[in-house]
């Protein structure tokens, strides 16, 4: 099936040809006609499935048809995203796919000057890509109105809720016209997302670009059992021996991210850290360097790495397992993008035993441990159990989850 059979305009098709896209990805095949037909959508899709183009292309097409008749510009499309990185990326994709159209898009997120953003809004735009907090700031200042929005997109809805944006989302929803098309994209589908979608969507088309809560088939998942103190050494061994071009390494804590980065640099690997303590400018700089291939290893926390779009990333390493099992799916979704094969390697030590059990039950799949020659764990050593993963911490987390579930049910 080709893009032209999806009834996209020649203007858009020519950009896709330039970008070297040969055929639509499964989510594009399913979503583009539904969006063009004005239907609501509930799509289960990770980053890497081509989801951005799946909503951007039909929206650009619809806007082009409207804007030809409509001057000056009116804000019609709102894309809500959880993080500034994703906001920048989505806005960049819109600019690229819409390069030959008159559609104008802008991006608003916190941590930078609000006045410059307000000026862009005042100049007139068709699309705003925004993080919820900063969007509310603009609404309070009156620098934009949502009264003419006809399409609302939620990108990475699960992340937005995980990051605690429910109140902001509710405040934004109050200012949106009730008659609109709503498109909801989420990598994972929990009960709380279903609750939100019931409130937001009218007779939505359901698309599963990947099975809900599953990992992409083209990602090989490996778990190496290794002593905690040998993990950095194992990573530099994998990079050097395998002659890896680039790798994204995840850790739960900023401090650990810094330590891993320093150890990799000391072992001769060009590495940089990406976490919330860096300024917005510094984060963008690190990301650009990684995208341009100036850095071999990017070491990041889950929050900082959310929504990163790095083409053809072959390897992802989990320095330890994330506390939230769904984060594992997000982490490894950074590899095996748009049909490429990828490898996700988890460095496992005894204190992650319970997290591995939780993950296996979420994935409904066993992740057998392996030993890497030369890095076999020292079985005579007793690993200290991290306080956060002690039995009592596990019980507390289970209780928190149960409480959150009952709150959602109210
Ligand atoms: P996304 O899931 O939106 O983050 O997209 C993942 C990557 O796939 C991006 O780098 C896109 O440029 C790329 N991509 C999207 N659609 C296609 C397609 N139909 N063919 C090839 N690459 C694509």
mmCIF file of N, CA and C in Angstrom, residues 245-246 270-274 281-298 310:
data_model
loop_
_atom_site.group_PDB
_atom_site.id
_atom_site.type_symbol
_atom_site.label_atom_id
_atom_site.label_comp_id
_atom_site.label_asym_id
_atom_site.label_seq_id
_atom_site.Cartn_x
_atom_site.Cartn_y
_atom_site.Cartn_z
ATOM 1 N N UNK A 245 28.192 2.279 17.204
ATOM 2 C CA UNK A 245 28.251 3.688 16.813
ATOM 3 C C UNK A 245 27.643 4.560 17.912
ATOM 4 N N UNK A 246 26.457 4.145 18.370
ATOM 5 C CA UNK A 246 25.772 4.955 19.390
ATOM 6 C C UNK A 246 24.938 4.092 20.313
ATOM 7 N N UNK A 270 33.228 8.503 24.297
ATOM 8 C CA UNK A 270 32.651 9.864 24.303
ATOM 9 C C UNK A 270 31.234 9.744 24.854
ATOM 10 N N UNK A 271 31.031 10.262 26.066
ATOM 11 C CA UNK A 271 29.721 10.113 26.709
ATOM 12 C C UNK A 271 29.259 11.449 27.266
ATOM 13 N N UNK A 272 27.944 11.636 27.297
ATOM 14 C CA UNK A 272 27.391 12.836 27.938
ATOM 15 C C UNK A 272 26.141 12.476 28.708
ATOM 16 N N UNK A 273 25.872 13.272 29.750
ATOM 17 C CA UNK A 273 24.717 13.010 30.608
ATOM 18 C C UNK A 273 23.543 13.890 30.189
ATOM 19 N N UNK A 274 22.328 13.361 30.334
ATOM 20 C CA UNK A 274 21.116 14.125 30.051
ATOM 21 C C UNK A 274 20.149 13.918 31.209
ATOM 22 N N UNK A 281 18.883 24.817 27.627
ATOM 23 C CA UNK A 281 19.856 25.013 26.549
ATOM 24 C C UNK A 281 20.865 23.878 26.528
ATOM 25 N N UNK A 282 21.349 23.499 27.715
ATOM 26 C CA UNK A 282 22.359 22.444 27.793
ATOM 27 C C UNK A 282 21.780 21.113 27.323
ATOM 28 N N UNK A 283 20.522 20.855 27.664
ATOM 29 C CA UNK A 283 19.891 19.597 27.234
ATOM 30 C C UNK A 283 19.770 19.534 25.717
ATOM 31 N N UNK A 284 19.336 20.661 25.147
ATOM 32 C CA UNK A 284 19.190 20.696 23.686
ATOM 33 C C UNK A 284 20.539 20.507 23.010
ATOM 34 N N UNK A 285 21.573 21.104 23.612
ATOM 35 C CA UNK A 285 22.920 21.014 23.058
ATOM 36 C C UNK A 285 23.407 19.549 23.063
ATOM 37 N N UNK A 286 23.194 18.882 24.203
ATOM 38 C CA UNK A 286 23.611 17.480 24.331
ATOM 39 C C UNK A 286 22.878 16.617 23.294
ATOM 40 N N UNK A 287 21.571 16.880 23.179
ATOM 41 C CA UNK A 287 20.771 16.103 22.226
ATOM 42 C C UNK A 287 21.244 16.310 20.799
ATOM 43 N N UNK A 288 21.517 17.578 20.440
ATOM 44 C CA UNK A 288 21.991 17.868 19.090
ATOM 45 C C UNK A 288 23.305 17.152 18.828
ATOM 46 N N UNK A 289 24.208 17.202 19.831
ATOM 47 C CA UNK A 289 25.504 16.527 19.665
ATOM 48 C C UNK A 289 25.312 15.037 19.450
ATOM 49 N N UNK A 290 24.367 14.459 20.172
ATOM 50 C CA UNK A 290 24.114 13.023 20.028
ATOM 51 C C UNK A 290 23.552 12.728 18.641
ATOM 52 N N UNK A 291 22.585 13.554 18.214
ATOM 53 C CA UNK A 291 21.971 13.338 16.906
ATOM 54 C C UNK A 291 22.991 13.477 15.785
ATOM 55 N N UNK A 292 23.952 14.393 15.994
ATOM 56 C CA UNK A 292 24.957 14.600 14.944
ATOM 57 C C UNK A 292 26.092 13.590 15.032
ATOM 58 N N UNK A 293 26.010 12.683 15.979
ATOM 59 C CA UNK A 293 27.014 11.623 16.092
ATOM 60 C C UNK A 293 28.284 12.051 16.802
ATOM 61 N N UNK A 294 28.252 13.237 17.472
ATOM 62 C CA UNK A 294 29.465 13.691 18.157
ATOM 63 C C UNK A 294 29.669 12.938 19.467
ATOM 64 N N UNK A 295 28.587 12.347 19.981
ATOM 65 C CA UNK A 295 28.660 11.594 21.233
ATOM 66 C C UNK A 295 28.311 10.145 20.940
ATOM 67 N N UNK A 296 29.062 9.237 21.551
ATOM 68 C CA UNK A 296 28.779 7.825 21.331
ATOM 69 C C UNK A 296 27.738 7.311 22.325
ATOM 70 N N UNK A 297 27.881 7.708 23.582
ATOM 71 C CA UNK A 297 26.969 7.208 24.609
ATOM 72 C C UNK A 297 26.221 8.364 25.253
ATOM 73 N N UNK A 298 24.904 8.312 25.185
ATOM 74 C CA UNK A 298 24.087 9.306 25.878
ATOM 75 C C UNK A 298 23.499 8.608 27.098
ATOM 76 N N UNK A 310 15.542 9.584 17.847
ATOM 77 C CA UNK A 310 16.872 9.411 17.293
ATOM 78 C C UNK A 310 16.770 8.281 16.283
#
